XYZ file of C-alpha atoms in Angstrom:
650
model
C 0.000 0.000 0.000
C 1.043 3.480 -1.007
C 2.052 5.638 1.852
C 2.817 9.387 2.544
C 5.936 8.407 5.097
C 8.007 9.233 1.949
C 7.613 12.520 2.356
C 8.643 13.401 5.375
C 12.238 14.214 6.203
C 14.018 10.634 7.085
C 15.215 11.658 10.755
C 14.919 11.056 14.252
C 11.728 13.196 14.775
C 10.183 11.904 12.203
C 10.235 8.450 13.291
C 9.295 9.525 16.928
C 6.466 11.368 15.020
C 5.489 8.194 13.531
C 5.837 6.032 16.814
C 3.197 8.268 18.589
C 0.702 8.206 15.908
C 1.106 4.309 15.920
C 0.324 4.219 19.676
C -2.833 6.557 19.334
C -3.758 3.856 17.005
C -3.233 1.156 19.206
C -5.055 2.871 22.277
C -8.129 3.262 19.350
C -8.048 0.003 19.128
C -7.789 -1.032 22.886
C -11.164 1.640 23.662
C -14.769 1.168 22.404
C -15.741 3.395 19.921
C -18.538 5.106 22.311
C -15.949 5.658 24.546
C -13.283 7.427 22.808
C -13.119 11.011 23.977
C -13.604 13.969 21.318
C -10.093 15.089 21.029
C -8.936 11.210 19.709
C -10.541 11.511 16.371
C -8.623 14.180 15.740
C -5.569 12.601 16.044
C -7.041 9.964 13.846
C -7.841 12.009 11.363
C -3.813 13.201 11.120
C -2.980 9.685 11.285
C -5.240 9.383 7.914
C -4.012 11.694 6.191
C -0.218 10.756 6.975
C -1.422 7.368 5.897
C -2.756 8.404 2.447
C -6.373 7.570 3.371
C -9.284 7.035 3.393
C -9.407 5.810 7.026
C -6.411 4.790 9.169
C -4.855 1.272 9.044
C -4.441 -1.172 11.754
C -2.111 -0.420 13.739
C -0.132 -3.412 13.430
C -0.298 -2.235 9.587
C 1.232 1.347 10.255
C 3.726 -0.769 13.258
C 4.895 -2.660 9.979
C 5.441 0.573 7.345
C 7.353 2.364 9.911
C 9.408 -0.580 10.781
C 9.720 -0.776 6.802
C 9.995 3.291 6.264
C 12.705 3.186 9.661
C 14.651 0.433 8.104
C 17.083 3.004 5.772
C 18.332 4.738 8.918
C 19.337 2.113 11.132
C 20.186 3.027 14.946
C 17.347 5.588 15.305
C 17.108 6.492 19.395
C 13.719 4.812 19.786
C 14.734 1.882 17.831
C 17.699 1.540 19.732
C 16.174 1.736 23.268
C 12.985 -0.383 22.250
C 15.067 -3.098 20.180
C 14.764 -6.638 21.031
C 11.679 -5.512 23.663
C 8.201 -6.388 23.586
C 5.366 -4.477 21.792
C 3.986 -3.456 24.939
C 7.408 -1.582 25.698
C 7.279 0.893 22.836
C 3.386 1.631 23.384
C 3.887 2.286 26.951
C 6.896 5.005 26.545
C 4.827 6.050 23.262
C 2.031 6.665 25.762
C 3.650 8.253 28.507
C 5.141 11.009 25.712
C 1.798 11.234 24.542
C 0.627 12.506 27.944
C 3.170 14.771 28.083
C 2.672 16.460 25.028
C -1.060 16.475 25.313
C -2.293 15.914 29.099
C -5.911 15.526 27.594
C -4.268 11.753 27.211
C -4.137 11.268 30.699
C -8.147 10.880 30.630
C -7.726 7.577 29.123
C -6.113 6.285 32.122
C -6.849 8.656 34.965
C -10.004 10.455 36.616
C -7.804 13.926 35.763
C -5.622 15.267 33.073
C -2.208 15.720 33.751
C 0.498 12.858 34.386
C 0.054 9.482 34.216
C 0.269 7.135 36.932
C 2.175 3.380 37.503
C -1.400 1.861 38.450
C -3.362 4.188 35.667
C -1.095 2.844 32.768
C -1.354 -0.673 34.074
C -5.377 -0.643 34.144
C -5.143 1.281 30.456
C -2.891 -1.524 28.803
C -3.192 -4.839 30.332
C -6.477 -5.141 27.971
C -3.199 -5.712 25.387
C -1.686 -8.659 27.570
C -3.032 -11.825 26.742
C -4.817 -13.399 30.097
C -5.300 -9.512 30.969
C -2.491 -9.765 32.954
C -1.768 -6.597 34.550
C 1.419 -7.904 36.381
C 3.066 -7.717 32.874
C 2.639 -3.932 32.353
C 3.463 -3.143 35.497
C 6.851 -5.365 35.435
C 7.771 -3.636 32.347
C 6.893 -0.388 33.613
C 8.734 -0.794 36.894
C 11.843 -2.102 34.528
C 11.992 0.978 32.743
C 12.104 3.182 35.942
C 15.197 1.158 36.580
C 16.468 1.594 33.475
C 16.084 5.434 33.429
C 13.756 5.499 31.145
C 10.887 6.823 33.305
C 11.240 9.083 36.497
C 8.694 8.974 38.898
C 8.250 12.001 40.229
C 6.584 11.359 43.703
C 8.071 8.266 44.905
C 6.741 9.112 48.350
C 3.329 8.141 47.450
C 1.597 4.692 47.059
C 3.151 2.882 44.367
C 0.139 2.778 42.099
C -0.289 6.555 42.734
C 3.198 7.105 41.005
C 3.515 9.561 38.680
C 5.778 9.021 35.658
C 7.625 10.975 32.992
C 9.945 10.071 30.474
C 13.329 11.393 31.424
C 14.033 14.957 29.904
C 17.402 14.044 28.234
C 15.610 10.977 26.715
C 12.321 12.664 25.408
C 14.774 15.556 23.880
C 16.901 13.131 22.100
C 13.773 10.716 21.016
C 12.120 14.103 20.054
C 15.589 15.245 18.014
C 16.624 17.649 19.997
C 20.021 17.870 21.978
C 19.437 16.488 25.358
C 20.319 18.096 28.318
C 21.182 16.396 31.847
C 22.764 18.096 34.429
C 26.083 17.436 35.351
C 26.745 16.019 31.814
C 27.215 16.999 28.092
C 26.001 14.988 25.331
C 27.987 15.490 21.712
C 26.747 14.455 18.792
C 29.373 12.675 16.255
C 29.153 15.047 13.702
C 29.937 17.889 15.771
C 32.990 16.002 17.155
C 36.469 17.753 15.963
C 38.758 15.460 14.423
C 42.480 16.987 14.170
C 44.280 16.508 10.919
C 48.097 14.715 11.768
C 47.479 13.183 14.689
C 50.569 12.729 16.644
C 51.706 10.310 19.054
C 50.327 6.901 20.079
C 47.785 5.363 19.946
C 46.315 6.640 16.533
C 42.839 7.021 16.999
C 41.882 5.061 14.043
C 43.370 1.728 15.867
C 41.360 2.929 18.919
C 37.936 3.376 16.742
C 38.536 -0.379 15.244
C 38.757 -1.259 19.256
C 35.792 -0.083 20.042
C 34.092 -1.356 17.157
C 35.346 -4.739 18.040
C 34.823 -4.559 22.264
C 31.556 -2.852 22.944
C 31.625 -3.238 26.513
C 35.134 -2.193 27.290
C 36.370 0.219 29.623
C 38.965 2.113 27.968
C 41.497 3.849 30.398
C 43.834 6.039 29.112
C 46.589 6.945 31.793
C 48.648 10.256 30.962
C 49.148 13.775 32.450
C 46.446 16.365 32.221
C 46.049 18.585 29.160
C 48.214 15.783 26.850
C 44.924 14.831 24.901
C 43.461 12.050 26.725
C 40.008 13.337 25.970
C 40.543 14.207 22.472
C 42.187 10.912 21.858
C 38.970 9.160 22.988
C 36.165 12.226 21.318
C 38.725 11.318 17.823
C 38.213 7.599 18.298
C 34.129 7.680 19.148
C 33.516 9.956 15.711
C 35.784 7.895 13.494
C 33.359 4.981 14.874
C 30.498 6.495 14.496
C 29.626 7.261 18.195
C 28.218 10.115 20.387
C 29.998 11.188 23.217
C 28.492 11.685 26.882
C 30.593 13.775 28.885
C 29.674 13.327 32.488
C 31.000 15.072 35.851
C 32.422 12.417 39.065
C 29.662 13.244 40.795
C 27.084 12.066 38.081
C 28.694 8.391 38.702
C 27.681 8.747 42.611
C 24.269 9.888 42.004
C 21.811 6.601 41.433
C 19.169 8.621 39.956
C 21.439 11.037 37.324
C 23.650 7.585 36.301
C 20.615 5.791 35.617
C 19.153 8.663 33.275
C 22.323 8.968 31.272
C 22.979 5.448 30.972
C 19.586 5.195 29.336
C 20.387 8.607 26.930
C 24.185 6.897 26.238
C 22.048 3.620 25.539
C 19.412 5.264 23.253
C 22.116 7.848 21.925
C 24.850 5.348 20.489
C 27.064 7.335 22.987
C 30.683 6.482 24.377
C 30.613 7.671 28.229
C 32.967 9.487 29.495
C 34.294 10.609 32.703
C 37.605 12.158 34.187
C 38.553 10.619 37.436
C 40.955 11.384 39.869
C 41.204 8.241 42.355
C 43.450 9.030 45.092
C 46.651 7.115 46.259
C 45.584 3.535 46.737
C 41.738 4.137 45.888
C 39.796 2.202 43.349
C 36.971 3.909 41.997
C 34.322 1.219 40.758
C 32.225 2.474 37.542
C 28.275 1.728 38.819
C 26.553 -0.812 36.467
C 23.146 0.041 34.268
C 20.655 -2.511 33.349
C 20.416 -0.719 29.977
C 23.669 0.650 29.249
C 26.864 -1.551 28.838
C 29.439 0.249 26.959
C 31.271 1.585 25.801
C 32.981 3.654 28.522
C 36.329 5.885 28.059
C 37.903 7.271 31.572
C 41.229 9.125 31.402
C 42.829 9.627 34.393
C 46.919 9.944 35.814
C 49.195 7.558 36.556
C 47.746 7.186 40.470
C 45.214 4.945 41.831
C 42.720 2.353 39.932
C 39.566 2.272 38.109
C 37.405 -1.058 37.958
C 34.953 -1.576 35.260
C 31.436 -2.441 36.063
C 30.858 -6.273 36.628
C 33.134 -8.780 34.061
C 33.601 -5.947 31.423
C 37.123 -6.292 29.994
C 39.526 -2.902 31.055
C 42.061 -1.858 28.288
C 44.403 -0.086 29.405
C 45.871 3.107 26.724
C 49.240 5.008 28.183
C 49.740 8.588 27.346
C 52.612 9.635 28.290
C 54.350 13.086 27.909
C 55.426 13.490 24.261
C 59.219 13.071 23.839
C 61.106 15.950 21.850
C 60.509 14.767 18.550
C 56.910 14.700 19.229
C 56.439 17.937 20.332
C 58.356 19.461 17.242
C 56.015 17.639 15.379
C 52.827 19.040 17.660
C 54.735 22.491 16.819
C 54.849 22.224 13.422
C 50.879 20.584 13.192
C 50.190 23.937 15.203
C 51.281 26.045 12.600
C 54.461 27.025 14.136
C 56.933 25.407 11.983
C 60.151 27.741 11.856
C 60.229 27.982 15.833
C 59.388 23.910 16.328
C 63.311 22.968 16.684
C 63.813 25.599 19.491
C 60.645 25.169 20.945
C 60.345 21.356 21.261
C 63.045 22.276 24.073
C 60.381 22.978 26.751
C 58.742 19.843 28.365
C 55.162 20.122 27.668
C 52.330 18.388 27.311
C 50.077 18.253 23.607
C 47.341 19.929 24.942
C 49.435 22.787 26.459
C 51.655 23.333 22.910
C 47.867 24.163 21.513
C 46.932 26.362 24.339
C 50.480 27.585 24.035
C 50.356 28.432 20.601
C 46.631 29.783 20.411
C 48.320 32.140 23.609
C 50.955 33.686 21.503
C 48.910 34.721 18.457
C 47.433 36.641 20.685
C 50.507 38.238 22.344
C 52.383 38.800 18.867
C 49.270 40.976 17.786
C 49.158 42.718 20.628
C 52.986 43.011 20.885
C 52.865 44.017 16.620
C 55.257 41.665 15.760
C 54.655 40.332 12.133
C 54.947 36.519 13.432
C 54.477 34.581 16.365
C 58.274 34.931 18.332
C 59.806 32.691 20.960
C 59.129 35.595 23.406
C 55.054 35.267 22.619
C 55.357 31.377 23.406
C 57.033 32.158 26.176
C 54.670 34.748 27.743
C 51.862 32.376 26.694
C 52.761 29.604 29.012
C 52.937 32.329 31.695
C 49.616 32.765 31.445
C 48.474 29.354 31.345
C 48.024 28.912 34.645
C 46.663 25.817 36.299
C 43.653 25.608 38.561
C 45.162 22.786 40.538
C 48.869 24.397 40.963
C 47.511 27.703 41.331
C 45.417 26.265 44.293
C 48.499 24.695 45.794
C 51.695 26.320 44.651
C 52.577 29.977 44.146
C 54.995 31.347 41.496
C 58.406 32.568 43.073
C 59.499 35.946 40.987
C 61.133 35.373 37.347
C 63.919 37.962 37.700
C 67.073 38.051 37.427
C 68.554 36.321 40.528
C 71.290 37.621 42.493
C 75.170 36.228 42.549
C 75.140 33.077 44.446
C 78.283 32.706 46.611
C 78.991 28.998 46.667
C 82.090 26.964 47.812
C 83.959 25.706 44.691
C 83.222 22.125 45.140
C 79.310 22.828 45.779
C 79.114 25.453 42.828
C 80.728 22.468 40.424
C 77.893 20.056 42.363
C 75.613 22.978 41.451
C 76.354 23.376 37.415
C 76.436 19.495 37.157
C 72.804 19.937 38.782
C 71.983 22.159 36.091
C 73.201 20.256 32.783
C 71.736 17.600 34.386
C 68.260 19.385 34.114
C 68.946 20.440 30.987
C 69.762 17.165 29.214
C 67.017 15.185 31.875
C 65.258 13.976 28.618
C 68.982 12.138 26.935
C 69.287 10.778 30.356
C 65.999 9.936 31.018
C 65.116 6.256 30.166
C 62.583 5.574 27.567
C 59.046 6.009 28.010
C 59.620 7.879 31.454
C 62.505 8.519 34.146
C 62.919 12.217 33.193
C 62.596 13.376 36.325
C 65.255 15.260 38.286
C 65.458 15.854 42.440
C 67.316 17.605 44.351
C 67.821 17.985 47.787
C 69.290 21.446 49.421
C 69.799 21.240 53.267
C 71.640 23.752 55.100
C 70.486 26.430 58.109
C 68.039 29.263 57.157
C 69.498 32.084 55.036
C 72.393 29.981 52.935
C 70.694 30.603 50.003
C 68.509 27.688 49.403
C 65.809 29.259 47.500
C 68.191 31.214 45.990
C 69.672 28.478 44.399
C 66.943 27.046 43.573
C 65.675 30.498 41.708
C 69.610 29.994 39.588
C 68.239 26.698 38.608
C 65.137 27.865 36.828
C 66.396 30.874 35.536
C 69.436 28.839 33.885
C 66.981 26.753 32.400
C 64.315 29.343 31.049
C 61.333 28.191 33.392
C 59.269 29.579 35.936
C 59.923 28.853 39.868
C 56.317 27.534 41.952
C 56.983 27.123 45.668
C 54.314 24.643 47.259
C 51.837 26.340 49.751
C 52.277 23.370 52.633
C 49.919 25.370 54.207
C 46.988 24.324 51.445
C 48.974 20.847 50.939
C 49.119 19.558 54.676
C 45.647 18.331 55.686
C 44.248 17.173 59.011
C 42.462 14.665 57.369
C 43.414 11.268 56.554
C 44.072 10.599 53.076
C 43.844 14.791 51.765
C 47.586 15.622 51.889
C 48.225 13.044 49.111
C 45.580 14.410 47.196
C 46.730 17.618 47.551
C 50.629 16.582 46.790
C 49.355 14.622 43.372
C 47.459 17.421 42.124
C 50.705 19.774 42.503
C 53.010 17.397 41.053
C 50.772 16.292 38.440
C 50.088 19.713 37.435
C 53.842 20.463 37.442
C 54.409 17.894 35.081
C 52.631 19.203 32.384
C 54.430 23.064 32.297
C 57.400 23.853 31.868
C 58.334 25.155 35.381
C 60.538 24.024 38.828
C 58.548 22.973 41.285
C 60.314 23.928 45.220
C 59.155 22.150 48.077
C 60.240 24.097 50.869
C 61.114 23.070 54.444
C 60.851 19.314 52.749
C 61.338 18.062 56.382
C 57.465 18.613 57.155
C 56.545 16.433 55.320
C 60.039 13.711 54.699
C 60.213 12.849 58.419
C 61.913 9.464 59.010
C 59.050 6.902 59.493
C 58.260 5.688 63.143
C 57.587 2.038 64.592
C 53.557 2.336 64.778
C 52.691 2.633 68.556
C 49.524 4.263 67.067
C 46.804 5.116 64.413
C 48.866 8.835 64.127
C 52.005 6.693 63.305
C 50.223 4.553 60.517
C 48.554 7.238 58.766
C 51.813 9.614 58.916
C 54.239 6.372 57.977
C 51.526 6.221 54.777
C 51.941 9.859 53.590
C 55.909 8.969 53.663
C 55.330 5.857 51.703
C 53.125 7.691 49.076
C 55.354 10.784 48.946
C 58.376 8.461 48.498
C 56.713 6.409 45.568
C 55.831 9.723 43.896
C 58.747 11.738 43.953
C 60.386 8.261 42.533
C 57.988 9.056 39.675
C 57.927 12.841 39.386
C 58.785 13.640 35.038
C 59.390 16.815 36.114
C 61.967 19.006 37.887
C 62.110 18.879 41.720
C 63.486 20.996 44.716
C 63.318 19.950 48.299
C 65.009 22.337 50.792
C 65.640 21.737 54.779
C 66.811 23.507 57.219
C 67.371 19.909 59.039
C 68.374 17.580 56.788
C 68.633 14.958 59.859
C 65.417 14.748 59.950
C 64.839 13.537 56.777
C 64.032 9.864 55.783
C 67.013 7.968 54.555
C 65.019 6.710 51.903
C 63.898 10.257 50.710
C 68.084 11.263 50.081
C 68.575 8.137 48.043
C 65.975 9.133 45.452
C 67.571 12.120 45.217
C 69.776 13.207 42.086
C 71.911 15.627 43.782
C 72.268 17.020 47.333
C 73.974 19.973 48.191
C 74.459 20.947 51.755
C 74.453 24.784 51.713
C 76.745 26.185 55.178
C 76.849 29.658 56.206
C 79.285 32.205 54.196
C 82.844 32.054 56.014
C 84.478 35.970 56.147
C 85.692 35.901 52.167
C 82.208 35.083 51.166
C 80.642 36.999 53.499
C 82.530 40.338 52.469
C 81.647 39.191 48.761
C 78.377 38.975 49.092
C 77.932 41.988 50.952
C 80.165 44.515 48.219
C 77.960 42.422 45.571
C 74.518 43.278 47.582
C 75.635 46.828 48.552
C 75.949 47.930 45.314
C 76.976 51.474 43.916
C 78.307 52.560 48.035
C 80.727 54.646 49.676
C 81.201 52.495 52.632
C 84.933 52.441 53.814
C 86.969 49.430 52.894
C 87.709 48.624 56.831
C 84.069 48.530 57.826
C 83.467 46.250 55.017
C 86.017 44.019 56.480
C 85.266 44.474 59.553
C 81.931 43.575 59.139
C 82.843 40.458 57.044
C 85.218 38.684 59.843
C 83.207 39.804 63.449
C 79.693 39.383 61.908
C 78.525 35.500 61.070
C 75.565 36.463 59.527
C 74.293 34.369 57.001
C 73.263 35.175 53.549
C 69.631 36.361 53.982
C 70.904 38.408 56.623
C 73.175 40.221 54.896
C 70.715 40.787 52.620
C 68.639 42.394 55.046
C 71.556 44.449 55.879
C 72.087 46.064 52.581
C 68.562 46.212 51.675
C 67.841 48.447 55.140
C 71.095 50.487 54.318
C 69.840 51.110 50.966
C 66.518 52.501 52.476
C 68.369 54.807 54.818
C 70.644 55.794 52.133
C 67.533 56.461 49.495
C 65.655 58.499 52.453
C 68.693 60.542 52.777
C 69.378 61.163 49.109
C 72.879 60.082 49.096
C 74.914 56.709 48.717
C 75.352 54.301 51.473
C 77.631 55.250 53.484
C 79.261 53.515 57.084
C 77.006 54.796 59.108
C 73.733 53.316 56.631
C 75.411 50.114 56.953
C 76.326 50.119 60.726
C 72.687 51.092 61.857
C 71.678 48.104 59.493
C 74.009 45.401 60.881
C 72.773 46.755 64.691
C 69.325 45.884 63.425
C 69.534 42.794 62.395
C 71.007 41.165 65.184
C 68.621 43.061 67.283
C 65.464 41.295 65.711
C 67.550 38.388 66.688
C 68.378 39.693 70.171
C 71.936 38.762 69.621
C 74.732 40.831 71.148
C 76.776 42.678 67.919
C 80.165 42.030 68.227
C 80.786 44.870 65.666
C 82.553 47.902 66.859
C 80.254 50.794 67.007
C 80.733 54.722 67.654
C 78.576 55.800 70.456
C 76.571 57.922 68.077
C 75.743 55.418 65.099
C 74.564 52.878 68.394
C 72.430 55.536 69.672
C-alpha cells in the first residue's frame, strides 16, 4: 500500500512522530468506539491523512510501514532503546510522551488530566496482555524506571499513585533535539572535531577499530592532564560512528542522574565518558546500568585504579608526555613550523603546545610583531596557569637572581645539577625517568631558595613554591591528594617545582605505637613512591636535613648541603649586595670577619642600608650600613660584636 511516510524528512523526529501516531492507534483500538473522547478523532484524522487515506490502518499495519519506512536509517534512538523488547514496551513510553505532550491523554487512564500514573497505565494496557495480565505492564513499567527510562516524580506516594515521565534528556533526544542532563554533556558525532596529523600513540583510528570490536570495554587512558586524553577518545568515538556523553564524578555517585544517562548513552549510540581522579591507593568502581553496557572511556593519571562495572574487559591506553621529537612535530601541526626545533626544548604536554600556541597569536598581535616569536610562546605559558597548581603552589618571581656565593666544590655540584636538568630527557630512560630531584639542606638564610631560583632561571622556566599550608591536611588521606594534584600539574608546564622546608613532610618513618604513626608512615610511603615518579623538575630544601628519611636522600639526584658564608664570602656577598656605596673598605672588612651572619641576613643588611641611604638622598655610606648590621642582630636579640661609635649605636 502506497504511503505518505516518503515525504517526510528521514530523521529522528520523524520516526518519533510516527511512533506516537502508531500508539494513538493502538489505544483506538484497545477503547470502544462510544468511549473514545472527542479530542482522539482528531488525532485519527492526522494519522489518515499521513497514511494516504481514506481511514487509518491497523495499527499493526502502520507498526509494519514504519518498521519498513525506519529500516534506511538504522540506529534511530527509539529503535535503539525499544530493540529486542516487547510491543507493549514501545506503546507504553509512546504513551507516557503522549501525555506529556497532550495531558488531555491522561483521561484515558486517569479520573484527571495531567500525568500518568504506575497503576493508571497498568489498568489502560493490560487489555493488550493476553490473560489480561496486569502484572506484565506493570513489570515492564517498573523495569523501565530502573532503566532510566521513566522518572517517577513522587516516589513518596503509594506505588500505584506514582507519577511518571519520560526522562528529559531521553524525550529531547527521542524528540531530536540535543538532550540536556545536568552534570553532563552529550555530543553528537558530527559535531565532534577530528584533528588533521594526529601525533603520538595510539592513533585514533586503531582505537575506533577497538571499540568497534569490544563494545563493553572500559577504555582507560593513563597520561598527564592537558596531553589529549580526551581528544584521543572524542577522535576515536567519531571515526566509529559514536556520540559522546561527557559526564561530571559526581554524576557516577548519584543513582538517579547515572541511571538517566545510561539510558540517553544507551538510546544515543554514545561512548561515556568521565575524568577521574582516584586518590593514592583508591579504586573507583564504575556503577553498572541494566540498559547501558558500553562503551565507557575514563582518562585519568598515573595514580590509583579504576574497575569496570561487573566482568567488562579494562584496556588499558598510556599517554605519556610526548618526547622531543613529538612535540616538534605538535609544533609544526600547530602552525608554528620555523620555531618547532627551538621550541620542542620545553617539556610540555600536547594539549598545552595548543593552548600555548593559540596564547601567543594573541601576544604577537598585541605586541605588533609580524609573526608569532619565541618571546610570545614564552609569555603564553605564563599565562596558562593551572587551577590545581595555582590552588596549591605559588609562582616565586622570574627575575634576574642575584650572585650566588657557593664553595667551589658545591658550585661544580651545582652546574652538574643544572646540565643535568637540561639534558634530563637524553638521560631519562625511555618512556619515562625524566625526572630530576634535588635535595638542598643547610640552616636558614644559605641561600637555598636562591639556588633554587639559579636553577630555573638557567633553564628558562618559571619557579612555583608549594603552599604546605593548602597541601598539609588534618584529614586522613587529603595531603596526598593535595601533593598529586601539585606534582601532576607540574608535570605538564614547563616550570621548577620547590618544596620548601621538605622536612614537614620527609620525616623518618616511626615504629607504629599508634593510628597517628600509621597514617603519617603512609603519607611517607606515598610521597616516596611519587617523587620516585615525578617527570618533572624537583626541589626539596631543609633547614634539618637529619630529619629527613634515609630513603627520601637516596631518590635524590643531587644534594647539596648549603653552610653559612665564612668571612671571604661573606665580604663578597655583601660589596655584591651593597651595590653602587661609599662604605669604607675597613668597615666592610670588619663587618665580614666579626659578623657571622648568614646570607639572607646580609641581605637584610644592605637592603635596610639602601633605604636609609635612598631616604637621605645620598649613597650608602658607614654609618647606613652600621645602623643596618645593629638591626639585624637586634630582631635576633643577639649581642653585635661589631665595633660601634657611640653615636651610630644611639
Amino acid at each position: 500500500m502506497s504511503t505518505r511516510f516518503a515525504s517526510l524528512d528521514p530523521g529522528i523526529a520523524s520516526h518519533f512522530r510516527l511512533i506516537l501516531f502508531g500508539t494513538v492507534l493502538r489505544l483506538a483500538e484497545l477503547i470502544a468506539p462510544d468511549d473514545r473522547p472527542a479530542f482522539l478523532a482528531d488525532y485519527l484524522d492526522e494519522c489518515a491523512e499521513l497514511w494516504g487515506g481514506p481511514g487509518s490502518p491497523a495499527a499493526a499495519e502502520w507498526a509494519a510501514a514504519v518498521d519498513a519506512w525506519a529500516s534506511a536509517s538504522p540506529g534511530l534512538p527509539f529503535t535503539r532503546l525499544t530493540s529486542g523488547r516487547p510491543t507493549l514496551h514501545r506503546d507504553l513510553i509512546a504513551t507516557i510522551a503522549l501525555i506529556e505532550e497532550d495531558p488531555g491523554f491522561a483521561l484515558l487512564a486517569e479520573a484527571t488530566p495531567g500525568f500518568a500514573t504506575l497503576g493508571g497505565l497498568t489498568a489502560l494496557w493490560r487489555e493488550a496482555v493476553p490473560g489480561r495480565e496486569g502484572g506484565a505492564v506493570r513489570d515492564l513499567l517498573l523495569e523501565m524506571i530502573a532503566g532510566g527510562v521513566v522518572t517517577v516524580t513522587d516516589s513518596q506516594a503509594a506505588r500505584p499513585d506514582w507519577q511518571l515521565r519520560l526522562a528529559n534528556p531521553l524525550l529531547d533526544l527521542l524528540s531530536g533535539a540535543l538532550p540536556r542532563l545536568d552534570g553532563a554533556l552529550f555530543e553528537p558525532c558530527g559535531t565532534l572535531s577530528d584533528p588533521d596529523g594526529w601525533v603520538g600513540d595510539p592513533d585514533p583510528a586503531s582505537l575506533a577499530h577497538m571499540l568497534a570490536a569490544n563494545r563493553s570495554a572500559l577504555l582507560l587512558v593513563r597520561g598527564p592532564r592537558s596531553n589529549g586524553r580526551r581528544t584521543l577518545l572524542r577522535t576515536a568515538a567519531r571515526r566509529a560512528g559514536l556520540n559522546v556523553l561527557t559526564v561530571a564524578p559526581a554524576l557516577l555517585t548519584d543513582p538517579a542522574l547515572w541511571r538517566t544517562a545510561g539510558a540517553l548513552a544507551h538510546a544515543g549510540n554514545a561512548l561515556i565518558l568521565a575524568e577521574l581522579q582516584p586518590a593514592p591507593g583508591e579504586t573507583i568502581e564504575l556503577p553498572s546500568h541494566p540498559l547501558f553496557a558500553g562503551p565507557v572511556g575514563v582518562v585519568t593519571g598515573m595514580i590509583g585504579g579504576v574497575r569496570a562495572a561487573g566482568t567488562a574487559p579494562t584496556i588499558m591506553i598510556p599517554r605519556p608526555m610526548p618526547d622531543a621529537a613529538a612535540r616538534q612535530a605538535q609544533w609544526r601541526a600547530v602552525g608554528l613550523a620555523p620555531l618547532a626545533a627551538t621550541l620542542s626544548e620545553l617539556s610540555l604536554t600536547s594539549g598545552n603546545i595548543r593552548r600555548a600556541a593559540e596564547g601567543a597569536a594573541s601576544r604577537a598581535t598585541l605586541a605588533g610583531h609580524p609573526a608569532i616569536m619565541r618571546e610570545d610562546v614564552i609569555i603564553a605559558l605564563r599565562d596558562l596557569r593551572d587551577a590545581g597548581l595555582d590552588a596549591l603552589a605559588t609562582p616565586i618571581e622570574n627575575g634576574a637572581p642575584e650572585p650566588l656565593q657557593l664553595e667551589t666544590q658545591d658550585a661544580a655540584e651545582f652546574d652538574a645539577l643544572i646540565l643535568r636538568c637540561r639534558h634530563r630527557e637524553a638521560l631519562g630512560e625511555p618512556g619515562g625517568g625524566r625526572g630530576v630531584r634535588a635535595l638542598f639542606a643547610g640552616p636558614s638564610g644559605t641561600g637555598k631558595t636562591l639556588a633554587a631560583r639559579h636553577i630555573a632561571a638557567a633553564l628558562g622556566k618559571d619557579l612555583y613554591r608549594i603552599d604546605l599550608a593548602a597541601t598539609v591536611s588534618k584529614y586522613i588521606g587529603e595531603t596526598e591528594k593535595s601533593l598529586e594534584r601539585a606534582l601532576s600539574a607540574a608535570e605538564s608546564l614547563n616550570i621548577v617545582l620547590l618544596l620548601d622546608e621538605g622536612d614537614a613532610l620527609m620525616a623518618r618513618r616511626t615504629d607504629v605505637s599508634s593510628s597517628n604513626d600509621r597514617y603519617a608512615n603512609l603519607e611517607t610511603n606515598f610521597l616516596l613512591q611519587r617523587i620516585e615518579s615525578f617527570d618533572g623538575i624537583l626541589v626539596v630544601t631543609s633547614n634539618d636535613a637529619d630529619r629527613i628519611d634515609p630513603a627520601f636522600s637516596r631518590r635524590m639526584d643531587a644534594v647539596l648541603t648549603f653552610h653559612p658564608p665564612d668571612e671571604i664570602r661573606r665580604h663578597d656577598i655583601l660589596r655584591q649586595l651593597l651595590g653602587e656605596h661609599r662604605v669604607s673598605p675597613g668597615l666592610l672588612h670588619d663587618i665580614a670577619c666579626r659578623c657571622a651572619l648568614s646570607g639572607g641576613q646580609l641581605r637584610n643588611v644592605a637592603l635596610h642600608a639602601r633605604l636609609l641611604a635612598f631616604d637621605a638622598g645620598v649613597p650608602i655610606g658607614d654609618a647606613d650600613l652600621r645602623h643596618a648590621v645593629v638591626r639585624e642582630y637586634r630582631k635576633t636579640g643577639d649581642y653585635c660584636p661589631l665595633k660601634l661609635p657611640l653615636a651610630a649605636v644611639g
